[in-house]
Tab-separated table of N, CA and C in Angstrom:
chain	number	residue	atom	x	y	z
A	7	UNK	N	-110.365	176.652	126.899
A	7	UNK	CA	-109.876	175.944	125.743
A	7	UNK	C	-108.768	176.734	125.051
A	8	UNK	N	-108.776	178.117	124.685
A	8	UNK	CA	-108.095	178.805	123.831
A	8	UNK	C	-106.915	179.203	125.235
A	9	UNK	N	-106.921	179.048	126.312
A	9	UNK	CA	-105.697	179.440	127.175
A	9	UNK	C	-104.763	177.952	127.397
A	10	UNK	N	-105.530	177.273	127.028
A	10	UNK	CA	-104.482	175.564	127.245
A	10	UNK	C	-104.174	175.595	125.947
A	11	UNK	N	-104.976	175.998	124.733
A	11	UNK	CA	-103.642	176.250	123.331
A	11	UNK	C	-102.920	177.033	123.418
A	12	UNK	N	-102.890	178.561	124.353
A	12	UNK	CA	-102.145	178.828	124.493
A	12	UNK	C	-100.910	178.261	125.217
A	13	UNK	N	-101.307	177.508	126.451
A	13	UNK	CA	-99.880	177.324	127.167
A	13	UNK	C	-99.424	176.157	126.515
A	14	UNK	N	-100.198	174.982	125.676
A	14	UNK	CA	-99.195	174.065	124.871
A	14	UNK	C	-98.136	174.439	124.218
A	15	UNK	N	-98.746	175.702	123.592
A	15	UNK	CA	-97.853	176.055	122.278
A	15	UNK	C	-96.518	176.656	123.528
A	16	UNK	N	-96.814	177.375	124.266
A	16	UNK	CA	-95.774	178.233	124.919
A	16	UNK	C	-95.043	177.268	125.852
A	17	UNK	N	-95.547	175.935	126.108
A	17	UNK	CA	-94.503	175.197	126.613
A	17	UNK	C	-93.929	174.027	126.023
A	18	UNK	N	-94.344	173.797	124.423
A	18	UNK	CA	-93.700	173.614	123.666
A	18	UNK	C	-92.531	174.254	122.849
A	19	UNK	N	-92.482	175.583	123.107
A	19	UNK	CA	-91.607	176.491	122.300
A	19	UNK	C	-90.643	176.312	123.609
A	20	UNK	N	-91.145	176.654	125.207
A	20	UNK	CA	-90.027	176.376	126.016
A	20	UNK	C	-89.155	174.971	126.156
A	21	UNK	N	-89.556	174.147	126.005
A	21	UNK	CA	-89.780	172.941	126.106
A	21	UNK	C	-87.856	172.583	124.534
A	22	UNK	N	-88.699	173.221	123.646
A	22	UNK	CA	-87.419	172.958	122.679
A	22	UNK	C	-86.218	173.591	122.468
A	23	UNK	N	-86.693	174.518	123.549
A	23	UNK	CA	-85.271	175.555	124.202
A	23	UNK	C	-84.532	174.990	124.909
A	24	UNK	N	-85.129	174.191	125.950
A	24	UNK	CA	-84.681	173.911	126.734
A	24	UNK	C	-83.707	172.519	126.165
A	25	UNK	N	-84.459	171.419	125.651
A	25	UNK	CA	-83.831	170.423	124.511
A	25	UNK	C	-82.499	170.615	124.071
A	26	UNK	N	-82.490	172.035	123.667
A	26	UNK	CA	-81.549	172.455	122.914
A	26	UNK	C	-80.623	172.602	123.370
A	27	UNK	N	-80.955	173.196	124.724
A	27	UNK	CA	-79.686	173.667	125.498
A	27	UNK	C	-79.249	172.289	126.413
A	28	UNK	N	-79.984	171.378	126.624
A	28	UNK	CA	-79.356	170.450	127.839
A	28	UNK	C	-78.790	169.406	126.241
A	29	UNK	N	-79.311	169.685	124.965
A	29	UNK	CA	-78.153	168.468	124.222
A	29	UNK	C	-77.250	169.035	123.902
A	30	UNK	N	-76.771	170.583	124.093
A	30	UNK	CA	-75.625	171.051	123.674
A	30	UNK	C	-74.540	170.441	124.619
A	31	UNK	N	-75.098	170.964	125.973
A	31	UNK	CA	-74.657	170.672	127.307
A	31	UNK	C	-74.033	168.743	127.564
A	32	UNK	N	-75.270	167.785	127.054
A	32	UNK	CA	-74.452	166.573	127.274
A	32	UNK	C	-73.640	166.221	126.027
A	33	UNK	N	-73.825	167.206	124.891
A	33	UNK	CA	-72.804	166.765	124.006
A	33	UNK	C	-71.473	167.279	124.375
A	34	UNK	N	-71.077	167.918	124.871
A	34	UNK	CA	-70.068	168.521	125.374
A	34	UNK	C	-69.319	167.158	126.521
A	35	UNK	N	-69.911	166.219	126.841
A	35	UNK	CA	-69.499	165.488	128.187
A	35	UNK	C	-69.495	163.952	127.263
A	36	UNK	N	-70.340	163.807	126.171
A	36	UNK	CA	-70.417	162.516	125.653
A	36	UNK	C	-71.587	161.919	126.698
A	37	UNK	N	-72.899	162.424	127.517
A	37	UNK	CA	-73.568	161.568	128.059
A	37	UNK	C	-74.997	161.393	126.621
A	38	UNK	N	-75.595	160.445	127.397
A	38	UNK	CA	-77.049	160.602	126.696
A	38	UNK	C	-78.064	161.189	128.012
A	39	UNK	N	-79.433	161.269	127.304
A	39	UNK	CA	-80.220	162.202	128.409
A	39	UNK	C	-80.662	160.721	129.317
A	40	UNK	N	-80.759	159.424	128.744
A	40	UNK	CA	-81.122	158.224	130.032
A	40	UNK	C	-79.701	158.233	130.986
A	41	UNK	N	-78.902	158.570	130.473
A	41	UNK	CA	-77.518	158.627	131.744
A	41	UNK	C	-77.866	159.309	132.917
A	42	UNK	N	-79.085	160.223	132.396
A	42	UNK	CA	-79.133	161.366	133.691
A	42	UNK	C	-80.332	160.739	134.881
A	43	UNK	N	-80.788	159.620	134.504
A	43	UNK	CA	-81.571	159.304	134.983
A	43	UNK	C	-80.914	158.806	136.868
A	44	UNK	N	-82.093	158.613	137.457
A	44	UNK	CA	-81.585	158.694	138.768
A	44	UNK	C	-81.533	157.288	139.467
A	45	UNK	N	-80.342	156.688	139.584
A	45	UNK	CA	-80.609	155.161	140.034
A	45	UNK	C	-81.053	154.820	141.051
A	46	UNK	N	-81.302	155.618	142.360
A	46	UNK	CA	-82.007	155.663	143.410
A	46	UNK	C	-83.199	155.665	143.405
A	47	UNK	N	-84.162	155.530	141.945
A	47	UNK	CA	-85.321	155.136	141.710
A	47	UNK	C	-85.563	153.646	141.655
A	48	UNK	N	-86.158	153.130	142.980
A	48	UNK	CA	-86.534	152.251	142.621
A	48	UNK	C	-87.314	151.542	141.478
A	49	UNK	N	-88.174	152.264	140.548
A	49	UNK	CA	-88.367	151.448	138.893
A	49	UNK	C	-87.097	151.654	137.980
A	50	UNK	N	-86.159	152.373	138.400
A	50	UNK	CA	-85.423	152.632	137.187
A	50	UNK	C	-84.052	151.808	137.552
A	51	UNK	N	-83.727	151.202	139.227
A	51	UNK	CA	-82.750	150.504	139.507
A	51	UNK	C	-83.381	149.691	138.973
A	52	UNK	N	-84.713	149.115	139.310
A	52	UNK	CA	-85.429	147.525	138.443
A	52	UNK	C	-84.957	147.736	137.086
A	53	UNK	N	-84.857	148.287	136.581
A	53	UNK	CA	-85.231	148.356	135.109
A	53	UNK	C	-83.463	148.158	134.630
A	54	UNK	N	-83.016	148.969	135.560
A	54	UNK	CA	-80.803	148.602	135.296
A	54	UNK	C	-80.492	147.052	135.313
A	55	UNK	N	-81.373	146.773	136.283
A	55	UNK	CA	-80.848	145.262	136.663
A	55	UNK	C	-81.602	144.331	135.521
A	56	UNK	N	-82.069	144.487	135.005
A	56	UNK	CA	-83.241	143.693	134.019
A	56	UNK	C	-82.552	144.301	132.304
A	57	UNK	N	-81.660	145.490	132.397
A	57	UNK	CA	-81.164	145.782	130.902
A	57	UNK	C	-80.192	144.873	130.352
A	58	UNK	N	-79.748	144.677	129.126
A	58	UNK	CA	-78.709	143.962	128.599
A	58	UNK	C	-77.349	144.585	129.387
A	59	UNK	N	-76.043	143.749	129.674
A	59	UNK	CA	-75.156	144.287	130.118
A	59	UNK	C	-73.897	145.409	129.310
A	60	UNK	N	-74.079	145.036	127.947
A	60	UNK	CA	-73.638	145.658	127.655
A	60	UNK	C	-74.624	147.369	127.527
A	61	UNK	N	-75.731	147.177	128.266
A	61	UNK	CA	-76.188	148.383	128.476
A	61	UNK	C	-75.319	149.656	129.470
A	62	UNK	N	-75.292	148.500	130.160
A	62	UNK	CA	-74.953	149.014	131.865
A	62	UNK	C	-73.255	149.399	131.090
A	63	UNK	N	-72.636	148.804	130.600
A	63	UNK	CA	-71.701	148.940	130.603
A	63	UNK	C	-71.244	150.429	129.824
A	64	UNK	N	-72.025	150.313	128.708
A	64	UNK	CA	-72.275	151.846	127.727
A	64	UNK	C	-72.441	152.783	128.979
A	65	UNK	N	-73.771	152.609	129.573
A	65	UNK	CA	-74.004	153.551	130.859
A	65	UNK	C	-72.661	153.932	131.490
A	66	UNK	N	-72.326	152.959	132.233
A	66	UNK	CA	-70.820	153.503	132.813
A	66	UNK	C	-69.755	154.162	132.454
A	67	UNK	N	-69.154	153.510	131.420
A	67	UNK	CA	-68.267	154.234	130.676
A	67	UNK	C	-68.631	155.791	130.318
A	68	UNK	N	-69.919	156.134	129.705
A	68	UNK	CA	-70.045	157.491	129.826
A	68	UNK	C	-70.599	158.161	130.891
A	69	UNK	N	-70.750	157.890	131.401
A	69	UNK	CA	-70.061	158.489	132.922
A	69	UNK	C	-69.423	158.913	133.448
A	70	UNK	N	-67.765	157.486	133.324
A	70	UNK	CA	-66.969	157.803	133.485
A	70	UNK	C	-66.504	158.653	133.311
A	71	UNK	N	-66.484	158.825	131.982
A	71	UNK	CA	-65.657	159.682	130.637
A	71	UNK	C	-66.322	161.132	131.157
A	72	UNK	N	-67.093	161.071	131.456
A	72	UNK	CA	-67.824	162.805	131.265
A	72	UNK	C	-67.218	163.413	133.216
A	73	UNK	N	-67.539	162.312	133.699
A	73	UNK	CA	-66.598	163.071	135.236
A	73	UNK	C	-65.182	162.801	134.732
A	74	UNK	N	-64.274	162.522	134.284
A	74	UNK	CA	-63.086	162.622	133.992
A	74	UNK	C	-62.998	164.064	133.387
A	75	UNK	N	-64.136	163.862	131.703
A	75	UNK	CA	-63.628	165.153	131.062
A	75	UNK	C	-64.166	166.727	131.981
A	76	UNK	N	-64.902	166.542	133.102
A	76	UNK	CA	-65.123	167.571	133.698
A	76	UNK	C	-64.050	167.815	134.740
A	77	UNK	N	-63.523	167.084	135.154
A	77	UNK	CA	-62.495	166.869	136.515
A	77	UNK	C	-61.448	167.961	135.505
A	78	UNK	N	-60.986	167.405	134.207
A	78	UNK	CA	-59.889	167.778	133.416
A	78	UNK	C	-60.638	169.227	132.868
A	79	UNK	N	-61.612	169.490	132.859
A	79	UNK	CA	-62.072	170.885	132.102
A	79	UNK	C	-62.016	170.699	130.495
A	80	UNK	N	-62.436	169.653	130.300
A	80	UNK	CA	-62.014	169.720	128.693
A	80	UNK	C	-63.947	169.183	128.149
A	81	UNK	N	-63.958	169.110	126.858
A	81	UNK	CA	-64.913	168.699	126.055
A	81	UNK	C	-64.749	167.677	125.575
A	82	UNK	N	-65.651	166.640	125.382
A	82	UNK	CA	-65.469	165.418	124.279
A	82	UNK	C	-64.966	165.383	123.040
A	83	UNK	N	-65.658	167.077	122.441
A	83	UNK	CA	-65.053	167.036	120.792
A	83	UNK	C	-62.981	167.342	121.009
A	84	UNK	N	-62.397	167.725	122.078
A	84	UNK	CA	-61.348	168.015	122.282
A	84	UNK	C	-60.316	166.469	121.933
A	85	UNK	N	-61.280	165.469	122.559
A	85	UNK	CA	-60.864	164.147	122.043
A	85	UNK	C	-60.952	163.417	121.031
A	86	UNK	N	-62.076	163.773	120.186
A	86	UNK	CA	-62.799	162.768	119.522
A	86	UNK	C	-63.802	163.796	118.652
A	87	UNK	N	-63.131	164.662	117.960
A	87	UNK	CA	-64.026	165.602	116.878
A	87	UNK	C	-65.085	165.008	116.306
A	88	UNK	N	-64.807	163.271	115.688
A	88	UNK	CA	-65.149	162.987	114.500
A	88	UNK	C	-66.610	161.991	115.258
A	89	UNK	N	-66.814	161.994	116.784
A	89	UNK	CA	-67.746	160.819	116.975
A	89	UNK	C	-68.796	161.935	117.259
A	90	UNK	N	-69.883	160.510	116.467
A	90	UNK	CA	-71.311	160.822	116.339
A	90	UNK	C	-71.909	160.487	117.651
A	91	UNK	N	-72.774	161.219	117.925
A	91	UNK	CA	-73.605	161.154	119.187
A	91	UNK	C	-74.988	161.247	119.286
A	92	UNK	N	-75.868	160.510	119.559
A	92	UNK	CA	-76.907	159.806	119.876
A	92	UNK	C	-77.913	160.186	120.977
A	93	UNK	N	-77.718	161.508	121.297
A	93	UNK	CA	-77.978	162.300	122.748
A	93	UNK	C	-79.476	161.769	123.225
A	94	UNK	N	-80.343	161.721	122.135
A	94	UNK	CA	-82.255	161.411	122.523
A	94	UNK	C	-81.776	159.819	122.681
A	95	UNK	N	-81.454	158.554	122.430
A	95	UNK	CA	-81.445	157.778	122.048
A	95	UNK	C	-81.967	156.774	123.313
A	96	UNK	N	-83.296	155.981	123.041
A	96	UNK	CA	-83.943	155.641	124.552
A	96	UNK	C	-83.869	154.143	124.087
A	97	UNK	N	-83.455	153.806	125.217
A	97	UNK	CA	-82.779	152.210	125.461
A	97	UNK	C	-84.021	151.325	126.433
A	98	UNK	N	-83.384	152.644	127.756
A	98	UNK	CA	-83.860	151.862	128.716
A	98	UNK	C	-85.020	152.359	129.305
A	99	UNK	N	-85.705	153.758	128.467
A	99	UNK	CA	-87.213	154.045	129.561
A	99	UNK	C	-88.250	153.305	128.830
A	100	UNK	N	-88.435	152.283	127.898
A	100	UNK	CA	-89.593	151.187	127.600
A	100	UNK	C	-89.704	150.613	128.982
A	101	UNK	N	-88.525	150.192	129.194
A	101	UNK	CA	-88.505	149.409	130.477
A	101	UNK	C	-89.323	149.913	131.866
A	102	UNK	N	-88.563	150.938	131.917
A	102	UNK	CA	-89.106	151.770	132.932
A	102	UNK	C	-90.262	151.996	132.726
A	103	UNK	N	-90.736	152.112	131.747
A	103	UNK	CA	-92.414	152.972	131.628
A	103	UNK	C	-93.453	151.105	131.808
A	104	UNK	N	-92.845	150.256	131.661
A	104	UNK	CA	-93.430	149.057	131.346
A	104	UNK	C	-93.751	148.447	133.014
A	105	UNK	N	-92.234	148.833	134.072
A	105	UNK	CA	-92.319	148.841	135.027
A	105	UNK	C	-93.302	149.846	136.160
A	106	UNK	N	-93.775	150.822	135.665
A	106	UNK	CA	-94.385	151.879	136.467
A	106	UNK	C	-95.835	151.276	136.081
A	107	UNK	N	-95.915	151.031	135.099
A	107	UNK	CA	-97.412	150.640	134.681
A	107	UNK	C	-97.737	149.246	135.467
A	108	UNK	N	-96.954	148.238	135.148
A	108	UNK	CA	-97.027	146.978	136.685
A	108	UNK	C	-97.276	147.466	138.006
A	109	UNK	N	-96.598	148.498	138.449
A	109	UNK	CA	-96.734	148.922	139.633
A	109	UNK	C	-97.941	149.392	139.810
A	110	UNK	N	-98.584	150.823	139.168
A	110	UNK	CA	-99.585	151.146	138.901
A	110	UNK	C	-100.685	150.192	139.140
A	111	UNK	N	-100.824	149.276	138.222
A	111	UNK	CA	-101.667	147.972	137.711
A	111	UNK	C	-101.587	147.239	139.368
A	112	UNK	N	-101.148	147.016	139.317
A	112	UNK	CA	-100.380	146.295	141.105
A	112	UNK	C	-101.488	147.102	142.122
A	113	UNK	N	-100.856	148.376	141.772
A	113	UNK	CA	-101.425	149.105	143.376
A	113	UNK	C	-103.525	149.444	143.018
A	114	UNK	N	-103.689	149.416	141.645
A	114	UNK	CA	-105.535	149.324	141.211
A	114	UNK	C	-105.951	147.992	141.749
A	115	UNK	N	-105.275	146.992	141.609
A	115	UNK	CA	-105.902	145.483	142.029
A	115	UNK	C	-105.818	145.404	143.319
A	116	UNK	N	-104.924	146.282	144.219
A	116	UNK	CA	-105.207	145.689	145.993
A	116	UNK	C	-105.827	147.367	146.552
A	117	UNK	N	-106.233	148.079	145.452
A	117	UNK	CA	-106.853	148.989	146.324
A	117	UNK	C	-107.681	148.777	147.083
A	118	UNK	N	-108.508	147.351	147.141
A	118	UNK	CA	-109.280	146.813	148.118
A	118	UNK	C	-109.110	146.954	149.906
A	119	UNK	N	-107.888	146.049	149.561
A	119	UNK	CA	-106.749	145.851	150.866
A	119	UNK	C	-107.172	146.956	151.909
A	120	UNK	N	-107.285	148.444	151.490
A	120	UNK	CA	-106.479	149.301	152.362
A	120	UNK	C	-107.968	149.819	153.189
């Protein structure tokens, strides 16, 4: 009991290090942390194709913008000092988490099957 409070606390303290350093990192590019997500996931391509378009479209564009501003070596604030950024800001993992749980749910009801 007292060694799992220990490692909460100690991978919570890592945990907001780490936070810290990957939102410094996509603020520097203009991404958010769902940009980083991997579309070769099948729940999370479901979940692209099922978002509003002007989702997809936000998605892209910073993308774009962040392999451009890396291609060029530059930073976002180099362009655009004054824009606010939204780095935690979760759109699209309801979706995703709504989709894994169907699946989940899916694969308990034919565990029969196998």
């Amino acid at each position: 009991m007292a060694l799992r409070m220990i490692t909460e606390k100690a991978m919570g303290l890592v945990a907001k290090q780490y936070q810290a350093a990957l939102g410094a990192s996509l603020a520097q590019t203009g991404l958010r942390y769902e940009d980083l997500l991997n579309e070769g996931e099948r729940d999370i391509a479901e979940a692209l194709t099922l978002a509003d378009p002007e989702l997809i479209t936000g998605r892209t564009r910073r993308i774009k913008r962040a392999l451009d501003l890396g291609f060029k070596r530059k930073n976002l604030q180099d362009y655009a000092p004054d824009m606010e950024l939204d780095i935690y800001k979760s759109e699209l993992y309801e979706t995703v988490e709504k989709i894994r749980a169907r699946d989940q749910e899916y694969a308990l009801l034919n565990a029969h099957n196998k």
